[in-house]
Short mmCIF file of C-alpha atoms in Angstrom, two decimals:
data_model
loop_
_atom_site.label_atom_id
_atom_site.label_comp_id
_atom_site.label_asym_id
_atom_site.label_seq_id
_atom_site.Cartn_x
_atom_site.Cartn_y
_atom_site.Cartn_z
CA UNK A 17 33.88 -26.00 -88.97
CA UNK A 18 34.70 -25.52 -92.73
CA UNK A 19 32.53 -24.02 -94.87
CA UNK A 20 32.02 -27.24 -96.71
CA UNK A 21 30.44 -28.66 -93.68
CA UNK A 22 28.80 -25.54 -92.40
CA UNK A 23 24.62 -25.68 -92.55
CA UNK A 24 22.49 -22.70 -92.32
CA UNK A 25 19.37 -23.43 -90.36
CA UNK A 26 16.72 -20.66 -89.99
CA UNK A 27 14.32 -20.99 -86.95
CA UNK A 28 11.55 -18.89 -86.29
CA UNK A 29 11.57 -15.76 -84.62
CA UNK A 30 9.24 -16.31 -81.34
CA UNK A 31 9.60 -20.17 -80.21
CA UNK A 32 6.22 -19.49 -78.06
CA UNK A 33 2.82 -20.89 -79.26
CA UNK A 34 -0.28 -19.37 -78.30
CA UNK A 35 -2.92 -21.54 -76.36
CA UNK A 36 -5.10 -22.38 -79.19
CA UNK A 37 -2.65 -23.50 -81.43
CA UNK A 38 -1.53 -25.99 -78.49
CA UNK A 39 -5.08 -26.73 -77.97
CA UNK A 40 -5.59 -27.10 -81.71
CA UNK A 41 -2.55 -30.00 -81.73
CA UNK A 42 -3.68 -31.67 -78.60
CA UNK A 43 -7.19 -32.69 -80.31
CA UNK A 44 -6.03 -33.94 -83.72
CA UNK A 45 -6.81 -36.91 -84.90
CA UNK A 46 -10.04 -39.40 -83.96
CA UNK A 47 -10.97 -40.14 -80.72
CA UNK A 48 -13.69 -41.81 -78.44
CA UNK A 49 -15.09 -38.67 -77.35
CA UNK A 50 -15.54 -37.74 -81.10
CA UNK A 51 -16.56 -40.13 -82.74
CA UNK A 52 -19.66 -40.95 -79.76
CA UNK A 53 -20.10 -36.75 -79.97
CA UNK A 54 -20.80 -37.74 -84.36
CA UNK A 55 -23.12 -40.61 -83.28
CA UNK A 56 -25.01 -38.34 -81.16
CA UNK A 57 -25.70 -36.34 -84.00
CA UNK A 58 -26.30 -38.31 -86.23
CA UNK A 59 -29.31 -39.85 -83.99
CA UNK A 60 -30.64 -36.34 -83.53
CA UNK A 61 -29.98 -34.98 -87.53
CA UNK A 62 -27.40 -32.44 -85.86
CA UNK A 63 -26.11 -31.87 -89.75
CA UNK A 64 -24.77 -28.54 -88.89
CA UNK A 65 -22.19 -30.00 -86.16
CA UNK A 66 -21.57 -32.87 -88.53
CA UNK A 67 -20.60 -30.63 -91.68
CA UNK A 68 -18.29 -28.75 -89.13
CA UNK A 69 -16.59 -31.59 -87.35
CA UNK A 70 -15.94 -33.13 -90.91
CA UNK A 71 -14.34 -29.44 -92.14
CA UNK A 72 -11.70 -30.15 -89.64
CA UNK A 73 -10.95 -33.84 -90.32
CA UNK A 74 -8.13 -34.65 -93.55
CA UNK A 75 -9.35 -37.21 -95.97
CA UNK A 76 -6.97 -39.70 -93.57
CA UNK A 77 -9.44 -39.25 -90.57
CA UNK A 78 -12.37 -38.71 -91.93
CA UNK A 79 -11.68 -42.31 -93.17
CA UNK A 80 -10.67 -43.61 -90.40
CA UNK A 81 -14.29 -41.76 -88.64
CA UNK A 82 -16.07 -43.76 -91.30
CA UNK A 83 -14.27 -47.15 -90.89
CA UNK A 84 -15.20 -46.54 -86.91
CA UNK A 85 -19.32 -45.90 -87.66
CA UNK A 86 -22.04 -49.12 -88.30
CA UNK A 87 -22.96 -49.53 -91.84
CA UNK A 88 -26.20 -47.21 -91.71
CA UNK A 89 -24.13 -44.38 -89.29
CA UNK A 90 -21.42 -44.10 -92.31
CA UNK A 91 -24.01 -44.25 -95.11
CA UNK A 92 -25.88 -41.73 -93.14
CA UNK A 93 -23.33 -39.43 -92.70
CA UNK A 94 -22.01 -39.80 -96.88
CA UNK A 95 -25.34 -38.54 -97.20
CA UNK A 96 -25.22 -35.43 -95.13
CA UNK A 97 -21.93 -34.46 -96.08
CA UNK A 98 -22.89 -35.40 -99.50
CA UNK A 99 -20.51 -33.26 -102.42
CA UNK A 100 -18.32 -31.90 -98.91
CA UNK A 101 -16.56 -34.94 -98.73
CA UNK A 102 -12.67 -35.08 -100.82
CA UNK A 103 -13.08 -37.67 -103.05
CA UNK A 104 -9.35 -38.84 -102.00
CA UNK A 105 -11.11 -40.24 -98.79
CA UNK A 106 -12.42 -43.00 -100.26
CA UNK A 107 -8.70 -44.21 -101.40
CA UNK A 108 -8.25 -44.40 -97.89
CA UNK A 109 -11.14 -46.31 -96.68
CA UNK A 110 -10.49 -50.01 -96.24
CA UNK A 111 -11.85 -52.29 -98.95
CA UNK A 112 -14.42 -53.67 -97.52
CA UNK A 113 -16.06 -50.14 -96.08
CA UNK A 114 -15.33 -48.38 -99.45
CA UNK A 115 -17.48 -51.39 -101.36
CA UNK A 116 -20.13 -51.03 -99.14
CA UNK A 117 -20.68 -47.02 -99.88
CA UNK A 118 -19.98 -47.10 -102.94
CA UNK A 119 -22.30 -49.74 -103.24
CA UNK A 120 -25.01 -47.09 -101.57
CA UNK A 121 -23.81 -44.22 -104.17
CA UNK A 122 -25.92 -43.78 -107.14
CA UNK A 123 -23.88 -43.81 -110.34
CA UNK A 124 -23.66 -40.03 -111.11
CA UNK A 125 -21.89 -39.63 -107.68
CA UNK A 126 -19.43 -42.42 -108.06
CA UNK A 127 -19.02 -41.13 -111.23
CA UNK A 128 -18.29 -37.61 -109.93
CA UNK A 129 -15.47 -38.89 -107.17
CA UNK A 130 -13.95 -41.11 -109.79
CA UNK A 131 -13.03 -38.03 -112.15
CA UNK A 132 -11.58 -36.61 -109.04
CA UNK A 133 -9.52 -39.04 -108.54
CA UNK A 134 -5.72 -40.21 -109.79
CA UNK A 135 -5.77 -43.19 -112.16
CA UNK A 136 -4.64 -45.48 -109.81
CA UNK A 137 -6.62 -44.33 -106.76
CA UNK A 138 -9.68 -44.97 -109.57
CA UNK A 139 -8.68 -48.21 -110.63
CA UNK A 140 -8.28 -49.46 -106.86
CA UNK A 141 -12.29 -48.20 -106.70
CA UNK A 142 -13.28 -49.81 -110.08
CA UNK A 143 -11.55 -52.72 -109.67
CA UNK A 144 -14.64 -54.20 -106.53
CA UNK A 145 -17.29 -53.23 -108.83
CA UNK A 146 -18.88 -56.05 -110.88
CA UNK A 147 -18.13 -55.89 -114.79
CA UNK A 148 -21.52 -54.51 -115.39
CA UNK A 149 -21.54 -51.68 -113.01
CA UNK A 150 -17.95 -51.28 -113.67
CA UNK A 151 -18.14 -50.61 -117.33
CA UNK A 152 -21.07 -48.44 -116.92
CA UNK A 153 -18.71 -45.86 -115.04
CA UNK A 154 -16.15 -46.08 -117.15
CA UNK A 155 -18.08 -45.12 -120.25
CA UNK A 156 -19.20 -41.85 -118.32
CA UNK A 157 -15.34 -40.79 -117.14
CA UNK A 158 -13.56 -38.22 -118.84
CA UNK A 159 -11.86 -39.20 -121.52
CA UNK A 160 -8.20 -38.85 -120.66
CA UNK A 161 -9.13 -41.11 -117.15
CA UNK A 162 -11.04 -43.41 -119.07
CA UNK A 163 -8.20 -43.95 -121.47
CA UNK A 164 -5.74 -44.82 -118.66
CA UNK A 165 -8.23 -46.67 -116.43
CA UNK A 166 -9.16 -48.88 -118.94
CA UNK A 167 -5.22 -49.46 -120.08
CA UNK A 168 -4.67 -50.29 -116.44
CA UNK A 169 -7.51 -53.03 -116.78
CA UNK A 170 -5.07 -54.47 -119.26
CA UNK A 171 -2.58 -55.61 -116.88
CA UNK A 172 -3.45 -58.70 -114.35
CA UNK A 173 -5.08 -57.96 -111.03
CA UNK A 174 -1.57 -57.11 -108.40
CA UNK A 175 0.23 -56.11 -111.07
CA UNK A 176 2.83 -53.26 -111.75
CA UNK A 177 0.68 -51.94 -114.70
CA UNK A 178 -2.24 -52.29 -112.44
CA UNK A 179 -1.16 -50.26 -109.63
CA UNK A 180 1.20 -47.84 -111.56
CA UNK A 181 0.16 -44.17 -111.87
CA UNK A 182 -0.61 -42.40 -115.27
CA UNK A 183 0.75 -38.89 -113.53
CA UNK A 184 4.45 -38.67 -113.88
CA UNK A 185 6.83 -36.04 -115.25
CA UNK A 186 8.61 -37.09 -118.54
CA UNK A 187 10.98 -35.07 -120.57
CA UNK A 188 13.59 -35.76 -123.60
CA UNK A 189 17.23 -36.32 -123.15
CA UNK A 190 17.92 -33.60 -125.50
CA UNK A 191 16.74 -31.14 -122.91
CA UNK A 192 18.65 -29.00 -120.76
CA UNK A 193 18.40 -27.95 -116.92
CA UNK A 194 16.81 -24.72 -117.76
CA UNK A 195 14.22 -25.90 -120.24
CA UNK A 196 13.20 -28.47 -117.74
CA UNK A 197 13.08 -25.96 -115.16
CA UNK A 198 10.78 -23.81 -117.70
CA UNK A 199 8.67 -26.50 -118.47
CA UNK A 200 7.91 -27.56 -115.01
CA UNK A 201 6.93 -23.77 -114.12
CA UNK A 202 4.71 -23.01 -116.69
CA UNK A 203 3.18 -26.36 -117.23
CA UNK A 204 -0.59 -26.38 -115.61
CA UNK A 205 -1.06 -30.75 -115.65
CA UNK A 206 1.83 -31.38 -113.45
CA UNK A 207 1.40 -34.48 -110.84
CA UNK A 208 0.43 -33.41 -107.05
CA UNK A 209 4.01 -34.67 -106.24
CA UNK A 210 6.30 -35.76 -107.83
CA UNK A 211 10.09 -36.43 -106.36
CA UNK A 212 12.12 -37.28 -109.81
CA UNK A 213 11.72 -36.70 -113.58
CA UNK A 214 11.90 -39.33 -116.00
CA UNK A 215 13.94 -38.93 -119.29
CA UNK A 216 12.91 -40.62 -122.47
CA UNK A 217 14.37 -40.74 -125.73
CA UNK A 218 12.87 -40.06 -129.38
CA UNK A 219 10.56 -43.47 -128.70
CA UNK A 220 9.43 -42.69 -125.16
CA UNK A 221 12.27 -45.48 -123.79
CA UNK A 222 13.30 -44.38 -120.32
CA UNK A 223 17.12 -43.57 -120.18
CA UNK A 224 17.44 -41.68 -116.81
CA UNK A 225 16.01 -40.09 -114.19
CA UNK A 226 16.71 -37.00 -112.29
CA UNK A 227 15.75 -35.99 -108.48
CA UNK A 228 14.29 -32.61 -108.14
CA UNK A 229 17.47 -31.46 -105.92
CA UNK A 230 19.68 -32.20 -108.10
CA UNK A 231 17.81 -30.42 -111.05
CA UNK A 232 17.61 -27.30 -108.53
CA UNK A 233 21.70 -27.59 -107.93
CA UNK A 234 22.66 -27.89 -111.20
CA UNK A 235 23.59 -24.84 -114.06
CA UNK A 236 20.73 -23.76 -116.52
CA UNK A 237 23.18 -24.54 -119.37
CA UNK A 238 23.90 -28.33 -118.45
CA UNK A 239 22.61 -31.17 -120.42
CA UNK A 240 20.06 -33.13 -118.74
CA UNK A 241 21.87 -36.74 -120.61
CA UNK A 242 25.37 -34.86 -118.37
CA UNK A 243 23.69 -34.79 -114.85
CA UNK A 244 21.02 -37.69 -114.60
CA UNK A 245 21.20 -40.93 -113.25
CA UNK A 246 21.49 -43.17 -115.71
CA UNK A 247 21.29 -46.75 -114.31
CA UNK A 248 17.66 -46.96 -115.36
CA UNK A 249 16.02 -50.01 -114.11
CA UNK A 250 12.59 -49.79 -115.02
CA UNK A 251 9.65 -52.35 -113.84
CA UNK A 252 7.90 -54.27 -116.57
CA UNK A 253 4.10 -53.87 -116.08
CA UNK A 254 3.37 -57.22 -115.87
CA UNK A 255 5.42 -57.58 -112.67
CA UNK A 256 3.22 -58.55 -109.40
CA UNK A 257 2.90 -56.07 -106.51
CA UNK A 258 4.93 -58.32 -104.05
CA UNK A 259 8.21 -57.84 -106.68
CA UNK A 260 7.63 -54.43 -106.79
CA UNK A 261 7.43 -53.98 -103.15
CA UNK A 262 10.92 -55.75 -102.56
CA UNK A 263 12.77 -53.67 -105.97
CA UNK A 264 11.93 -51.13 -103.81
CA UNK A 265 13.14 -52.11 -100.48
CA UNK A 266 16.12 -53.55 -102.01
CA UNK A 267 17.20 -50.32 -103.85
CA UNK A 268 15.40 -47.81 -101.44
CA UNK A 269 13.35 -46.17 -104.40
CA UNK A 270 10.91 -43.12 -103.80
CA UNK A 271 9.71 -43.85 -107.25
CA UNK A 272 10.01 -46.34 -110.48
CA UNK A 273 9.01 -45.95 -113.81
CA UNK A 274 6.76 -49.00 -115.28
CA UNK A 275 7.22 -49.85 -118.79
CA UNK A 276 4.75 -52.31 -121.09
CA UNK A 277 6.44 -54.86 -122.98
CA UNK A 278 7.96 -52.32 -126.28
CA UNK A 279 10.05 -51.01 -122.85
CA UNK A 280 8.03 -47.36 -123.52
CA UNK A 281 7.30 -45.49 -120.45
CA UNK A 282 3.87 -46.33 -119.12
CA UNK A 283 3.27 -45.15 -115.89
CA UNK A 284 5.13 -44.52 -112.04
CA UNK A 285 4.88 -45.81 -108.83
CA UNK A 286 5.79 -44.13 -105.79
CA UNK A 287 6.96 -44.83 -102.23
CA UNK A 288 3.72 -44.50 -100.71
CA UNK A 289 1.63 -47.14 -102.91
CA UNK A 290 4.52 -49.66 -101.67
CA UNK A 291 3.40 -48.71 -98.27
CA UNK A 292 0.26 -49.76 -98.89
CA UNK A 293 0.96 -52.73 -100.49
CA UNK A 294 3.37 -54.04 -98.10
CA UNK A 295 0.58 -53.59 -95.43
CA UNK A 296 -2.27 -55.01 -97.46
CA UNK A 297 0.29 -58.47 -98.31
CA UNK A 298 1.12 -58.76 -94.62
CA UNK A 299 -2.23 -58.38 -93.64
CA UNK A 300 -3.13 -60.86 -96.05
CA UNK A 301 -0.30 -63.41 -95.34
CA UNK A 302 -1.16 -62.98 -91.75
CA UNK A 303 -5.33 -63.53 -92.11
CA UNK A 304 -4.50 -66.34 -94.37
CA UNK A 305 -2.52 -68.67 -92.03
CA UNK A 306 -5.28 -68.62 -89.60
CA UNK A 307 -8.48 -68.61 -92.59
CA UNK A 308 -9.43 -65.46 -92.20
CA UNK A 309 -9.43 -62.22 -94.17
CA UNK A 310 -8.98 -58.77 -93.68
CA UNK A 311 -11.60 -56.69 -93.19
CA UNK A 312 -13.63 -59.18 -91.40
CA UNK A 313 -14.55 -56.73 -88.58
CA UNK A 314 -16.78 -54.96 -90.97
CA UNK A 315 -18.41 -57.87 -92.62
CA UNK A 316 -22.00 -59.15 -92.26
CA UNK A 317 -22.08 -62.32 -89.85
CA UNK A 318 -23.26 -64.27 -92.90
CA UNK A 319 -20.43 -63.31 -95.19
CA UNK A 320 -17.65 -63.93 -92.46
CA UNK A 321 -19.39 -67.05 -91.55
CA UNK A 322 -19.14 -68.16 -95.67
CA UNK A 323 -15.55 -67.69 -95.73
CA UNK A 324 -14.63 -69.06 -92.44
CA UNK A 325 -16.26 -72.22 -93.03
CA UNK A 326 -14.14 -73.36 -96.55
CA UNK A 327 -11.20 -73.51 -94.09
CA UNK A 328 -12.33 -75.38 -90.64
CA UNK A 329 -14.23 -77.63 -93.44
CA UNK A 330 -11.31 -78.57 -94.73
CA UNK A 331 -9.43 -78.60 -91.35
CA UNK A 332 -12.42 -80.55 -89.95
CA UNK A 333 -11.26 -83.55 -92.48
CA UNK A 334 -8.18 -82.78 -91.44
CA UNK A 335 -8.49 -83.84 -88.21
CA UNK A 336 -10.92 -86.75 -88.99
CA UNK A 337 -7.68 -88.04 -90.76
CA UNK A 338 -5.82 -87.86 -87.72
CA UNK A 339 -9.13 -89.12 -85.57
CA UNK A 340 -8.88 -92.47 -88.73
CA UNK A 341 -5.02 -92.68 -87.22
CA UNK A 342 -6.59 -93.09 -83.73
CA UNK A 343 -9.55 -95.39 -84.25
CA UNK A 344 -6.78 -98.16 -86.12
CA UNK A 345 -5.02 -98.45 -82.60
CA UNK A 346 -8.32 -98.28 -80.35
CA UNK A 347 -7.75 -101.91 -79.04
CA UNK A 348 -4.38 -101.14 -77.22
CA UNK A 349 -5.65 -97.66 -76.20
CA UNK A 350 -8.15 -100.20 -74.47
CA UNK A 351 -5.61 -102.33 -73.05
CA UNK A 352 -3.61 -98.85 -71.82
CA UNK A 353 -5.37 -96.47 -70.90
CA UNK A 354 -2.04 -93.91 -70.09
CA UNK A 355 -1.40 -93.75 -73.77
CA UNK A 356 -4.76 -91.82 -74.46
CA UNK A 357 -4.14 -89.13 -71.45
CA UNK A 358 -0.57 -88.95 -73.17
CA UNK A 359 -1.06 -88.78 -76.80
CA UNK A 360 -2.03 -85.12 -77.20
CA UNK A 361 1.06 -84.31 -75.98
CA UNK A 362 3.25 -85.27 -78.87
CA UNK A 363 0.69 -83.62 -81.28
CA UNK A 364 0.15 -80.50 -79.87
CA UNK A 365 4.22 -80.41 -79.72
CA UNK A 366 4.50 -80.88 -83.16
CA UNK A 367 2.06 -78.80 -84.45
CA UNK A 368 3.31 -75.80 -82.52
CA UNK A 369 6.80 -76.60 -83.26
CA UNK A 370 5.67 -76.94 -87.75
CA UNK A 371 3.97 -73.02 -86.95
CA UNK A 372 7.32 -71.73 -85.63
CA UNK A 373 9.23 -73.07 -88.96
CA UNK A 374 5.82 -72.20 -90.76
CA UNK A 375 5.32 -68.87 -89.94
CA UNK A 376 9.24 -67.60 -90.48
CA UNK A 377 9.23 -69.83 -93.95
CA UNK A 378 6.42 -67.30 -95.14
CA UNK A 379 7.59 -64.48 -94.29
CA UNK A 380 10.93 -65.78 -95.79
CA UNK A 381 9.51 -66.33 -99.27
CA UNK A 382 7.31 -62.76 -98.96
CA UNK A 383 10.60 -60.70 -98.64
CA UNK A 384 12.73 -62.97 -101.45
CA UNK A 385 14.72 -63.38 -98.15
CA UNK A 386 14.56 -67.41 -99.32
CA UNK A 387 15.88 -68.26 -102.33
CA UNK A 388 16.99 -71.32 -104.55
CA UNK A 389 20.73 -70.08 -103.60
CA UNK A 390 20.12 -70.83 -99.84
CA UNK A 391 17.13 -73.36 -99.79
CA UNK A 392 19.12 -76.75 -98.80
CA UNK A 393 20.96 -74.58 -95.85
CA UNK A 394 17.78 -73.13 -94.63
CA UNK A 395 16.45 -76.55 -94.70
CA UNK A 396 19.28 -78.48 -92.88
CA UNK A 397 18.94 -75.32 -90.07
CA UNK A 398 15.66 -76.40 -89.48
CA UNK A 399 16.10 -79.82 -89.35
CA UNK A 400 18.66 -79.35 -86.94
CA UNK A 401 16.95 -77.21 -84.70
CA UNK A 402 13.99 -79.45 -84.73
CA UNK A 403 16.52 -82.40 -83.42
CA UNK A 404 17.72 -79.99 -80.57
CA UNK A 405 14.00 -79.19 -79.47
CA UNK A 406 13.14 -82.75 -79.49
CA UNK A 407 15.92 -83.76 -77.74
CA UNK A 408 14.76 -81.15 -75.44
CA UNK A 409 11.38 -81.73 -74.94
CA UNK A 410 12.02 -85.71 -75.08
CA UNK A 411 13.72 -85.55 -72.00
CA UNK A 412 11.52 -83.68 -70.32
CA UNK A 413 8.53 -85.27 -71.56
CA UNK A 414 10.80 -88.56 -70.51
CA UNK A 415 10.52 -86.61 -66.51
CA UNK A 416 7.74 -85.76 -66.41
CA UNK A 417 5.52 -89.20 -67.70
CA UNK A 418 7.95 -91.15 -65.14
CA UNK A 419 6.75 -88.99 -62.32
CA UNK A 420 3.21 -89.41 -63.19
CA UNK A 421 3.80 -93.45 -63.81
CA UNK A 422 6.81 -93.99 -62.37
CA UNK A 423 5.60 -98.04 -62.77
CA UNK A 424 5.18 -97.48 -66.53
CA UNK A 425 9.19 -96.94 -67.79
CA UNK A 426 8.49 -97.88 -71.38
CA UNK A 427 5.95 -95.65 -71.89
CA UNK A 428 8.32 -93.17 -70.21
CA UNK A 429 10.72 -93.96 -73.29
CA UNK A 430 7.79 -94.57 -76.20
CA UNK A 431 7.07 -90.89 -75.60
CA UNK A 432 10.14 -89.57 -74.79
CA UNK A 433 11.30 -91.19 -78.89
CA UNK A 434 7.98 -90.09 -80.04
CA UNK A 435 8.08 -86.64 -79.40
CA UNK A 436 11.70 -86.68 -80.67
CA UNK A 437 10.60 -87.96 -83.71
CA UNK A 438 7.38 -85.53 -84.25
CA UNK A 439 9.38 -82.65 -84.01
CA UNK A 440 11.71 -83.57 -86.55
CA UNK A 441 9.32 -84.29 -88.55
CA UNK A 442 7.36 -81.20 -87.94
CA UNK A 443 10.14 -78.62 -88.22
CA UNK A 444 11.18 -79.82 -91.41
CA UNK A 445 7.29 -80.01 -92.87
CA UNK A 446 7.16 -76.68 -91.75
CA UNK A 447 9.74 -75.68 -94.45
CA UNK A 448 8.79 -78.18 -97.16
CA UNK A 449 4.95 -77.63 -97.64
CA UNK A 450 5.25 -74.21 -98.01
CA UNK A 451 8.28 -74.73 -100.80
CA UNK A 452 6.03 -77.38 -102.28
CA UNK A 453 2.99 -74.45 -102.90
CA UNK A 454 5.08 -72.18 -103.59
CA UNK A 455 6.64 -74.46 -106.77
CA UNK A 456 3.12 -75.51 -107.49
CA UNK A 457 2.19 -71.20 -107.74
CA UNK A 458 -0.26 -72.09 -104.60
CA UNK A 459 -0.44 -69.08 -101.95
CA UNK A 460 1.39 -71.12 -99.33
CA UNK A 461 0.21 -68.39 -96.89
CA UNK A 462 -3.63 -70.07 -97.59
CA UNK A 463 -3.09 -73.41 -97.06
CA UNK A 464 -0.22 -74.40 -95.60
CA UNK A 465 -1.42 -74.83 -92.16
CA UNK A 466 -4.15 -77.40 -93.10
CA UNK A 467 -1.64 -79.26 -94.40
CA UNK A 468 0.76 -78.79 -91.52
CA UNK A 469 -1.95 -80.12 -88.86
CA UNK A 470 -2.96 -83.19 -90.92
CA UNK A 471 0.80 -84.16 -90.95
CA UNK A 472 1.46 -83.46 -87.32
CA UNK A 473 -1.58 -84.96 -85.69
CA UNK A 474 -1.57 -87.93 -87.92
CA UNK A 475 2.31 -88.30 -87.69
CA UNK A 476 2.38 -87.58 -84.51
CA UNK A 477 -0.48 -90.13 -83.40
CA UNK A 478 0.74 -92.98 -85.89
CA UNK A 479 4.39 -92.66 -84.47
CA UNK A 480 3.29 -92.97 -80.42
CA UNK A 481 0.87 -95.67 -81.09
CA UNK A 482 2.80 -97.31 -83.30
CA UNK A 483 6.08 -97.36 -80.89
CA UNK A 484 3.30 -98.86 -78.28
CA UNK A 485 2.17 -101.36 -80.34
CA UNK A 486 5.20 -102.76 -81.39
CA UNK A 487 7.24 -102.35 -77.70
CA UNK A 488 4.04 -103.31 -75.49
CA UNK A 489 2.63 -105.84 -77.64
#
């Protein structure tokens, strides 16, 4: 092996563990058996065994051992733990739990965790409050936080400048490696972490970036404008979240720099807020097709009930639609009775078939992966695979109804061409409702399946009976 090649790797000198470390790794994390012990106590005002199950827990699982408690348990044990708790828990608590302790907080103490906090982990805490309560935190913040919390009120809600960090390390071009390396040792305000430095010129305009590595590698006596990376591609503020997340993806960034609209250097985002976002968005996207939202399972009945019922109320006409299809060829389902056991057939067909091409087309136009370049081909693809599942499907549909009324052949064919036709139809308004939202700047995520099941029921309905009506009658 050359020395080129050659890597030095230095392992411990005893590979044994001792019993309690094992033990120690065996228990991490939340479990049943924990969180039913914290119950207990909390029913019997055990504080002591709280406080000390809660020393051992990182803001991640303490979160999660919130998120797992009934509204009074977790505002019960907030109030025993009371100053103990990190405020960088609360980051990690899901919206709708975080809102309601917060909610239970009295100023001074929201107040107190805010300071605490990042700008951006503050913002995401200010942002559920109403304006009111809102601005009456803000005016008590420190004034370096309140400066950058209110600048990040600026930018729209899902917004680069919104979810962009103040804390980021910036330094001139005219620097060199061992003034930066001087600077980031004796400077007290540096970020948490930090993976790259940012270099600006005379007017605070990014110009490059550096990785901490490569600053490490390099002589004292180079010139940081020499050694950095200088294919800046900074994110305008105004950008929404969902970009962000797939600049990101695309270029496999740790961080970005975020500039307002004079291209200065604002802010940073790094890797791990894109995590967040990219599970929040397919959360989201996900709750939405089916007219829900996320954090329902730690909602009041009443409040889950209110939001549920905007969507079946508009599905409900939906389907009364579909039921007005019905009632305009009642006298022939009189006449045959076989086309009402048969009917649901060709709708249910379609509308599964319209969720297939539904739910890909979403994700498709969350990850750019569908753009204006490759629209009409992803367009004839469905089409065409909607003609080879109803030929398919026609044919066996075509079996089947002959073996059940083998006297009945042209209702044997009237479904067979029905169901042919429905899932043409529904494969390719699984595509083109979702385009049409997304032209029209409509979520297509929120109300695209309404809109799907009104097509394929009606459609679906008007095209049987209608083939009936004209062939039978």
């Amino acid at each position: 092996m050359s020395k080129r090649n050659k890597r030095v790797v230095l392992l411990p000198k005893s590979r044994k563990f001792s019993k309690k470390k094992k033990k120690a790794e065996q228990i991490l994390g939340i479990g049943p058996r924990m969180i039913s012990s914290v119950i207990k106590a909390l029913e019997n005002d055990n504080t002591k065994y709280i406080r000390k199950v809660a020393d051992g827990l990182s803001e991640y699982e303490l979160a999660r051992l919130l998120e797992s408690l009934d509204n009074d348990q977790r505002i019960k044990l907030v109030d025993i733990l009371g100053d103990k708790i990190n405020p960088d828990v609360f980051p990690e608590l899901n919206e709708v739990v975080q809102e309601q302790i917060i909610d239970n907080l009295d100023a001074d103490k929201v107040v107190k965790i805010v300071n605490e906090l990042d700008s951006d982990d503050a913002v995401e805490i200010l942002e559920h409050m109403d304006d009111d309560e809102q601005a009456q935190i803000i005016n008590q913040l420190d004034p370096e936080l309140k400066y950058q919390v209110k600048s990040s009120f600026a930018y729209p809600e899902d917004s680069a400048g919104r979810i962009m960090s103040r804390d980021f390390v910036a330094v001139p071009d005219d620097w060199t490696v061992k003034e930066t390396r001087q600077f980031l040792l004796k400077d007290q305000d540096l970020p948490d972490e930090f993976y790259e430095i940012f270099i600006t010129d005379s007017l605070y305009h990014p110009v490059g970036q550096i990785s901490l590595d490569k600053l490490i590698r390099s002589k004292p006596s180079e010139a940081l404008s020499d050694i950095m990376d200088g294919e800046v591609c900074p994110i305008d503020a105004y950008t929404d979240q969902e970009e962000v997340a797939h600049m990101f993806r695309e270029y496999g960034w740790k961080s970005a720099m975020v500039v307002d609209n004079k291209g200065r250097l604002v802010g940073s985002i790094m890797v791990d807020d894109i995590v967040h976002i990219v599970h929040e968005e397919a959360s989201e996207d996900i709750m939405h097709l089916s007219g829900t939202e996320e954090g329902d399972v730690y909602k009041s009945v009443f409040n889950i009930f209110r939001s549920r019922a905007i969507w079946l109320v508009t599905n409900l006409f939906a389907t009364i639609m579909a039921a007005s299809v019905v009632k305009g060829f009642q006298d022939i389902i009189a006449e045959v009775s076989t086309l009402a056991v048969l009917m649901p057939i060709v709708a249910s067909m379609g509308g599964t078939t319209g969720q297939q091409t539904l739910a890909v087309v979403v994700r498709a136009l969350a990850t750019k992966e569908l753009t204006s370049r490759n629209t009409i081909k992803v367009i004839g693809k469905e089409f065409a695979v909607g003609l080879c599942n109803g030929m398919l499907f026609a044919g066996m549909i075509w079996g089947v109804t002959h073996i059940m009324f083998p006297d009945k052949i042209m209702i044997s064919n009237i479904i067979a061409v029905a169901m042919l036709c429905n899932l043409m139809i529904a494969s390719l308004a699984g595509i083109l409702i979702p385009l049409t939202l997304n032209k029209l700047k409509v979520d297509p995520a929120i109300s695209s399946g309404v809109f799907l099941i009104a097509l394929t029921d009606s459609g679906g309905f008007f095209i049987f009976l209608g083939l009936a009506k004209l062939l039978l009658f």
